[in-house]
Amino acid sequence: MLLSLVLHMYSMCCVLPAAVLLGTAPTYVLAWGAWRLLSAFLPSRFYQAVDDRLYCIYQSMVLFFFENCTGVQMGGENMHSTHRSKTENKVRELIKEGILEQLAMQRRLCLLVSKNLYFLQVLKILLYGDLPKNKENIIYLANHQSTVDWIVADMLAIRQNALGHVRYVLKDGLKWLPLYGCYFSQHGGIYVKRSAKFNEKEMRKKLQSYINAGAPMYLVIFPEGTRYNPELTKVISASQTFAAQEGLPVLKHVLTPRIKATHVAFDSMKNYLDAIYDVTVAFEGTVDDKGQRKEAPSMAEFLCKECPKIHIHIDRIDKKDVPEEQVYMKRWLHERFEIKDKLLIEFYDSLDPERRNKFPGESVNSKLSLKKTLPSFLILSGLTAGMLMTEAGRKLYVKTWIYGTLIGCLWVSIKA
């Protein structure tokens, strides 16, 4: 029994979060759909307020796993993959040692688990710079290297009590995600296509509708347009070539930013915004033995494997310091990414070991109270479990997955 528990412990730290996050989606969509119908004849601000609250509940549950069920050892050094592999091999060896007495085997296994258990550990988030305590209407600009970047935006928002107000500028292909694709659009997400296919008019129209409704705005944009992956050398080379052709400084650890979405967002909301947050994210432990940067962890790897500390640098920029004309904003945005690049060069490439794996300046180890996330996990998982306990509930659950996905895809094909 104990042997089986130990062997499957690593897989469980990935399976459980995935099962809960995906499994509660129909429950959440049903709750949101019911409110959407009930609020059909109410002013949009009432719908928006409750929708933001519902979104906060779901995303709080997401953060319950990402902040408390990761591969980070509490307040200590990261468990390196080589060490983890040795641990797993040692467990297998113990299983084969049939000559061990039962009590001795249990004792050794318990010691092994206690030293290396990394499930239900608190993520270590180090914050640098100036993150205001109170929520504001902002545009959030960040470097993009992993699917975890979406979660990082939530991590900052919940620390300002603004989690329900997070809305994303997303690449167009994500609108086909089952259930989620349609809902993100309803919550304020904006799907955009690249280059000539970019629909500026539609983006302005959607942003204006949220301004008219008085909806708080925490708009997340990744100006690079795609994830930076050091293994995709052609993408990096093309980005650097484009910068050189435009007479812009060539960047090493980030891609050349695109201006369209950022300019449209700022121009549409300049009288509604308080500031822009310039956020730079780095994952500790993503450099190989030769000092070369590796691909950042994906969401699945973040939960399933060892996870590095997250270093987050925040610059709050008052809106009056942002140029309004697109040609000047393009240069300004590139300058902001030059600053990001210098921070990341210091983080990954510094010759001084004391300056590597951290940003300049003082950092704060930001811990999130379980009170902020555990209730949401209990509510959504409890409602889902209750639905699945009855035959009628199970039928409704399956129909929501099937018909909700079909209706959602039809909706976004017309509207998004």
Coordinates of C-alpha atoms in Angstrom, one line a residue:
M1 CA 0.0 0.0 0.0
L2 CA 2.7 2.4 1.0
L3 CA 4.9 1.4 -1.9
S4 CA 2.1 2.0 -4.4
L5 CA 1.4 5.4 -2.8
V6 CA 5.0 6.5 -3.2
L7 CA 5.3 5.3 -6.8
H8 CA 2.2 7.2 -7.9
M9 CA 2.8 10.3 -5.9
Y10 CA 4.5 12.2 -8.7
S11 CA 1.8 11.5 -11.2
M12 CA -0.9 12.5 -8.8
C13 CA 0.4 16.0 -8.4
C14 CA -0.4 16.5 -12.1
V15 CA -3.5 14.3 -12.5
L16 CA -5.5 15.9 -9.6
P17 CA -5.1 19.5 -10.6
A18 CA -5.9 18.7 -14.3
A19 CA -9.0 16.6 -13.3
V20 CA -10.3 19.4 -11.0
L21 CA -9.6 22.3 -13.4
L22 CA -11.1 20.6 -16.4
G23 CA -13.8 18.7 -14.4
T24 CA -15.3 21.8 -12.9
A25 CA -15.6 23.7 -16.2
P26 CA -19.1 22.5 -17.0
T27 CA -20.2 23.5 -13.5
Y28 CA -18.8 26.9 -13.9
V29 CA -20.2 27.4 -17.4
L30 CA -23.7 26.4 -16.2
A31 CA -23.5 28.9 -13.3
W32 CA -22.4 31.6 -15.7
G33 CA -25.0 30.7 -18.3
A34 CA -27.8 30.9 -15.7
W35 CA -26.6 34.4 -14.7
R36 CA -26.3 35.4 -18.3
L37 CA -30.0 34.6 -18.9
L38 CA -31.2 36.1 -15.6
S39 CA -29.3 39.4 -16.3
A40 CA -30.5 39.7 -19.9
F41 CA -32.8 42.6 -19.1
L42 CA -30.6 44.2 -16.5
P43 CA -28.1 47.0 -17.1
S44 CA -24.8 45.6 -18.4
R45 CA -22.9 46.8 -15.3
F46 CA -24.9 44.4 -13.1
Y47 CA -24.1 41.5 -15.4
Q48 CA -20.5 42.5 -15.5
A49 CA -20.1 42.8 -11.7
V50 CA -21.4 39.3 -11.1
D51 CA -19.5 37.8 -14.0
D52 CA -16.3 39.3 -12.6
R53 CA -17.1 37.7 -9.3
L54 CA -17.7 34.3 -10.9
Y55 CA -14.5 34.6 -12.8
C56 CA -12.6 35.5 -9.6
I57 CA -14.0 32.3 -8.0
Y58 CA -12.8 30.1 -10.8
Q59 CA -9.4 31.7 -11.2
S60 CA -8.9 31.5 -7.4
M61 CA -9.3 27.8 -7.7
V62 CA -6.7 27.7 -10.5
L63 CA -4.3 29.6 -8.3
F64 CA -5.0 27.2 -5.4
F65 CA -3.1 24.6 -7.4
F66 CA -0.5 26.8 -9.0
E67 CA 0.5 28.5 -5.8
N68 CA 0.2 25.5 -3.4
C69 CA 0.6 22.3 -5.5
T70 CA 3.8 22.8 -7.4
G71 CA 7.3 21.3 -7.5
V72 CA 8.9 24.0 -5.5
Q73 CA 10.3 23.0 -2.1
M74 CA 9.2 25.3 0.6
G75 CA 11.5 28.2 1.0
G76 CA 14.5 26.1 -0.1
E77 CA 16.5 24.9 -3.0
N78 CA 14.8 23.5 -6.1
M79 CA 14.7 19.8 -6.5
H80 CA 16.7 19.2 -9.6
S81 CA 15.5 16.6 -12.1
T82 CA 18.6 14.5 -11.6
H83 CA 18.0 14.3 -7.9
R84 CA 14.3 13.5 -8.5
S85 CA 15.3 10.7 -10.9
K86 CA 17.6 9.2 -8.3
T87 CA 14.7 9.3 -5.8
E88 CA 12.4 7.4 -8.1
N89 CA 15.1 4.8 -8.9
K90 CA 15.7 4.4 -5.2
V91 CA 12.1 3.7 -4.6
R92 CA 12.0 1.1 -7.3
E93 CA 15.1 -0.6 -5.9
L94 CA 13.4 -0.8 -2.5
I95 CA 10.4 -2.6 -4.1
K96 CA 12.7 -5.2 -5.6
E97 CA 14.4 -5.9 -2.3
G98 CA 12.0 -8.5 -1.1
I99 CA 14.5 -9.5 1.6
L100 CA 13.9 -6.3 3.5
E101 CA 11.6 -6.6 6.5
Q102 CA 8.3 -4.8 6.2
L103 CA 9.0 -2.4 9.0
A104 CA 12.5 -1.5 7.8
M105 CA 11.2 -0.9 4.3
Q106 CA 8.4 1.3 5.5
R107 CA 10.8 3.4 7.6
R108 CA 13.2 3.9 4.8
L109 CA 10.4 4.8 2.4
C110 CA 8.9 7.3 4.8
L111 CA 12.2 9.0 5.3
L112 CA 12.7 9.1 1.5
V113 CA 9.2 10.6 1.0
S114 CA 9.7 13.2 3.8
K115 CA 12.9 14.4 2.3
N116 CA 11.7 14.7 -1.3
L117 CA 7.9 15.2 -1.2
Y118 CA 7.1 18.2 -3.4
F119 CA 3.3 17.9 -3.8
L120 CA 1.3 20.5 -1.9
Q121 CA 4.3 22.9 -1.5
V122 CA 4.0 26.7 -1.6
L123 CA 5.3 28.4 -4.7
K124 CA 8.0 30.9 -4.0
I125 CA 7.2 34.2 -5.8
L126 CA 9.8 37.0 -5.6
L127 CA 8.4 40.4 -6.4
Y128 CA 10.6 43.3 -7.4
G129 CA 9.6 46.9 -8.1
D130 CA 6.4 48.7 -7.4
L131 CA 3.1 46.6 -7.4
P132 CA 0.4 48.9 -5.9
K133 CA -1.7 47.4 -3.2
N134 CA -4.9 48.8 -4.6
K135 CA -6.5 47.7 -7.9
E136 CA -6.4 50.1 -10.8
N137 CA -7.5 50.2 -14.4
I138 CA -4.4 49.1 -16.2
I139 CA -2.8 47.5 -19.3
Y140 CA -0.4 44.8 -18.3
L141 CA 2.5 44.3 -20.7
A142 CA 4.8 41.4 -20.2
N143 CA 7.4 39.2 -21.9
H144 CA 6.0 35.9 -23.1
Q145 CA 7.8 32.6 -22.7
S146 CA 5.4 30.0 -21.3
T147 CA 1.7 29.2 -20.9
V148 CA 2.3 29.9 -17.2
D149 CA 2.6 33.6 -18.1
W150 CA -1.2 33.7 -18.1
I151 CA -1.2 32.4 -14.5
V152 CA 1.5 34.9 -13.5
A153 CA -0.9 37.7 -14.5
D154 CA -3.5 36.2 -12.2
M155 CA -0.9 35.9 -9.4
L156 CA -0.4 39.7 -9.5
A157 CA -4.0 40.5 -9.9
I158 CA -5.2 38.5 -6.9
R159 CA -2.7 40.4 -4.7
Q160 CA -4.5 43.6 -5.7
N161 CA -8.0 42.2 -5.3
A162 CA -8.4 42.5 -9.0
L163 CA -8.5 38.9 -10.1
G164 CA -12.1 39.1 -11.5
H165 CA -11.2 42.0 -13.7
V166 CA -8.4 40.2 -15.7
R167 CA -9.1 40.2 -19.4
Y168 CA -6.7 39.0 -22.1
V169 CA -5.8 39.9 -25.7
L170 CA -5.5 36.4 -27.1
K171 CA -4.4 34.9 -30.4
D172 CA -7.3 34.0 -32.6
G173 CA -6.8 30.2 -32.6
L174 CA -7.6 30.0 -28.8
K175 CA -11.3 30.9 -29.4
W176 CA -11.9 27.2 -30.4
L177 CA -11.0 25.9 -27.0
P178 CA -14.0 23.8 -25.7
L179 CA -16.2 25.9 -23.3
Y180 CA -13.3 28.2 -22.4
G181 CA -13.0 29.8 -25.9
C182 CA -16.5 31.2 -25.9
Y183 CA -16.4 32.2 -22.2
F184 CA -13.2 34.2 -22.5
S185 CA -14.8 36.2 -25.2
Q186 CA -17.9 36.9 -23.1
H187 CA -15.7 37.9 -20.1
G188 CA -13.9 40.5 -22.1
G189 CA -11.2 38.6 -23.9
I190 CA -10.2 39.9 -27.3
Y191 CA -9.2 37.5 -30.0
V192 CA -6.8 39.1 -32.5
K193 CA -5.2 37.9 -35.8
R194 CA -1.7 38.9 -36.8
S195 CA -0.4 41.6 -39.2
A196 CA -2.8 42.5 -42.0
K197 CA -5.7 40.4 -40.6
F198 CA -5.7 42.4 -37.3
N199 CA -9.3 43.8 -36.8
E200 CA -8.7 47.2 -35.1
K201 CA -12.3 48.3 -35.4
E202 CA -13.6 45.2 -33.6
M203 CA -11.1 45.6 -30.8
R204 CA -12.0 49.2 -30.3
K205 CA -15.7 48.4 -30.3
K206 CA -15.3 45.8 -27.6
L207 CA -13.1 47.9 -25.4
Q208 CA -15.5 50.8 -25.7
S209 CA -18.4 48.5 -24.6
Y210 CA -16.6 47.7 -21.4
I211 CA -15.8 51.3 -20.7
N212 CA -19.5 52.2 -21.2
A213 CA -20.4 49.5 -18.7
G214 CA -17.9 50.9 -16.2
A215 CA -16.1 47.5 -16.1
P216 CA -12.8 47.5 -14.2
M217 CA -10.0 46.8 -16.6
Y218 CA -6.9 44.6 -16.1
L219 CA -6.0 44.0 -19.7
V220 CA -3.2 41.6 -20.3
I221 CA -1.2 41.9 -23.5
F222 CA 1.9 40.0 -24.6
P223 CA 3.3 42.3 -27.3
E224 CA 5.8 39.7 -28.6
G225 CA 2.8 37.9 -30.2
T226 CA 4.2 34.5 -29.6
R227 CA 6.3 32.7 -26.9
Y228 CA 10.0 33.1 -26.7
N229 CA 11.6 29.7 -26.9
P230 CA 15.4 29.5 -27.1
E231 CA 15.1 26.3 -29.0
L232 CA 13.2 28.0 -31.9
T233 CA 16.3 29.7 -33.3
K234 CA 14.5 30.6 -36.6
V235 CA 11.8 32.6 -34.8
I236 CA 14.4 34.4 -32.7
S237 CA 16.6 35.1 -35.8
A238 CA 13.6 36.4 -37.8
S239 CA 12.7 38.7 -34.9
Q240 CA 16.2 40.1 -34.6
T241 CA 16.4 40.6 -38.4
F242 CA 13.2 42.5 -38.4
A243 CA 14.5 44.8 -35.5
A244 CA 17.7 45.5 -37.4
Q245 CA 15.8 46.3 -40.6
E246 CA 13.6 48.8 -38.6
G247 CA 16.7 50.4 -37.2
L248 CA 15.8 49.1 -33.7
P249 CA 18.3 47.6 -31.2
V250 CA 18.4 43.8 -31.5
L251 CA 17.2 41.9 -28.4
K252 CA 18.5 38.7 -27.0
H253 CA 16.1 37.2 -24.4
V254 CA 12.9 38.6 -25.7
L255 CA 11.3 39.0 -29.2
T256 CA 10.8 42.3 -30.9
P257 CA 7.4 43.6 -29.7
R258 CA 4.5 44.3 -32.0
I259 CA 2.7 47.6 -31.5
K260 CA -0.8 47.2 -32.9
A261 CA -2.7 45.7 -30.0
T262 CA -0.9 47.8 -27.4
H263 CA -1.6 51.1 -29.3
V264 CA -5.3 50.3 -30.0
A265 CA -5.8 49.3 -26.3
F266 CA -4.1 52.5 -25.0
D267 CA -5.7 54.8 -27.5
S268 CA -9.2 53.4 -26.8
M269 CA -8.9 53.6 -23.0
K270 CA -6.4 56.4 -22.4
N271 CA -9.1 58.4 -20.5
Y272 CA -10.1 55.4 -18.5
L273 CA -6.8 53.9 -17.5
D274 CA -4.7 54.7 -14.5
A275 CA -1.4 53.2 -15.6
I276 CA 0.5 50.6 -17.5
Y277 CA 2.3 47.8 -15.7
D278 CA 5.5 46.7 -17.4
V279 CA 6.1 43.2 -16.1
T280 CA 9.2 41.1 -16.6
V281 CA 9.1 37.4 -15.6
A282 CA 12.0 35.0 -15.2
F283 CA 11.9 31.3 -14.1
E284 CA 14.8 30.3 -11.9
G285 CA 16.5 27.0 -12.9
T286 CA 15.9 27.3 -16.7
V287 CA 19.6 27.3 -17.6
D288 CA 21.5 24.1 -18.6
D289 CA 24.9 23.0 -17.5
K290 CA 26.6 25.0 -20.3
G291 CA 24.9 28.2 -19.2
Q292 CA 22.5 28.2 -22.1
R293 CA 18.9 29.2 -21.5
K294 CA 16.3 26.4 -21.7
E295 CA 12.6 26.5 -22.6
A296 CA 10.5 27.8 -19.7
P297 CA 8.1 25.3 -18.0
S298 CA 4.7 24.8 -19.4
M299 CA 1.6 24.6 -17.2
A300 CA 1.7 20.8 -17.1
E301 CA 5.4 20.8 -16.3
F302 CA 4.8 23.5 -13.7
L303 CA 2.5 21.1 -11.8
C304 CA 4.0 17.7 -12.7
K305 CA 7.7 18.3 -12.3
E306 CA 10.1 20.4 -10.3
C307 CA 9.3 24.1 -10.7
P308 CA 11.7 27.0 -10.2
K309 CA 11.1 30.1 -8.2
I310 CA 9.3 32.8 -10.2
H311 CA 11.0 36.2 -10.3
I312 CA 8.6 39.1 -11.3
H313 CA 9.8 42.6 -11.9
I314 CA 7.0 45.3 -12.0
D315 CA 7.4 48.9 -13.3
R316 CA 4.3 51.0 -12.9
I317 CA 4.2 53.6 -15.6
D318 CA 1.7 56.5 -15.3
K319 CA -0.4 56.9 -18.4
K320 CA 0.8 60.5 -18.9
D321 CA 4.3 59.1 -19.6
V322 CA 3.2 57.0 -22.5
P323 CA 3.3 58.6 -26.0
E324 CA -0.1 58.6 -27.8
E325 CA 1.0 58.6 -31.4
Q326 CA 1.6 55.1 -32.8
V327 CA 5.0 56.0 -34.3
Y328 CA 6.3 57.3 -31.0
M329 CA 4.6 54.5 -29.0
K330 CA 6.4 51.9 -31.2
R331 CA 9.8 53.3 -30.2
W332 CA 8.6 53.6 -26.5
L333 CA 7.5 50.0 -26.4
H334 CA 10.7 48.8 -27.9
E335 CA 12.6 50.8 -25.3
R336 CA 10.6 49.1 -22.6
F337 CA 11.6 45.7 -24.1
E338 CA 15.2 46.8 -24.1
I339 CA 14.9 47.3 -20.4
K340 CA 13.4 43.8 -20.1
D341 CA 16.2 42.4 -22.1
K342 CA 18.8 44.0 -19.9
L343 CA 17.1 42.6 -16.8
L344 CA 17.0 39.1 -18.3
I345 CA 20.7 39.3 -19.5
E346 CA 21.6 40.2 -15.9
F347 CA 19.4 37.3 -14.6
Y348 CA 20.6 34.6 -17.0
D349 CA 24.0 35.7 -18.2
S350 CA 25.7 37.7 -15.4
L351 CA 29.3 36.6 -14.9
D352 CA 28.9 37.4 -11.2
P353 CA 27.2 34.4 -9.5
E354 CA 25.9 36.7 -6.8
R355 CA 24.0 38.7 -9.4
R356 CA 22.7 35.7 -11.4
N357 CA 19.2 34.3 -10.9
K358 CA 17.8 37.5 -9.6
F359 CA 16.8 41.0 -10.7
P360 CA 18.5 44.1 -9.5
G361 CA 17.1 45.6 -6.3
E362 CA 15.3 44.3 -3.3
S363 CA 12.8 41.5 -3.6
V364 CA 9.8 40.4 -1.5
N365 CA 8.8 36.8 -1.1
S366 CA 5.1 37.1 -1.7
K367 CA 3.0 34.4 0.0
L368 CA -0.7 34.1 -0.7
S369 CA -3.0 33.1 2.1
L370 CA -5.0 29.9 1.6
K371 CA -8.1 32.0 2.5
K372 CA -7.9 33.6 -0.9
T373 CA -8.0 30.3 -2.9
L374 CA -9.2 27.3 -0.8
P375 CA -12.9 28.4 -0.5
S376 CA -13.2 28.6 -4.3
F377 CA -11.6 25.2 -4.7
L378 CA -14.1 23.7 -2.1
I379 CA -17.1 25.4 -3.7
L380 CA -16.5 24.4 -7.3
S381 CA -15.3 20.9 -6.6
G382 CA -18.2 20.4 -4.1
L383 CA -20.8 21.5 -6.6
T384 CA -19.3 19.4 -9.3
A385 CA -19.2 16.3 -7.1
G386 CA -22.8 16.9 -6.1
M387 CA -23.8 17.1 -9.8
L388 CA -22.0 13.9 -10.6
M389 CA -23.7 11.9 -7.8
T390 CA -27.1 11.9 -9.5
E391 CA -28.0 10.4 -12.8
A392 CA -29.7 13.6 -13.9
G393 CA -26.7 15.6 -12.9
R394 CA -24.4 13.4 -14.9
K395 CA -26.5 13.7 -18.0
L396 CA -26.5 17.5 -17.6
Y397 CA -22.8 17.5 -17.1
V398 CA -22.1 15.5 -20.3
K399 CA -24.6 17.6 -22.3
T400 CA -22.9 20.8 -21.1
W401 CA -19.5 19.6 -22.4
I402 CA -21.0 18.5 -25.7
Y403 CA -23.6 21.2 -26.5
G404 CA -21.7 23.9 -24.7
T405 CA -18.7 23.3 -26.9
L406 CA -20.8 23.2 -30.1
I407 CA -22.8 26.3 -29.3
G408 CA -19.6 28.1 -28.1
C409 CA -17.7 27.3 -31.3
L410 CA -20.7 28.5 -33.3
W411 CA -20.9 31.7 -31.3
V412 CA -17.2 32.6 -31.7
S413 CA -17.2 31.8 -35.4
I414 CA -19.9 34.5 -35.8
K415 CA -19.0 37.0 -33.1
A416 CA -15.4 36.7 -32.0

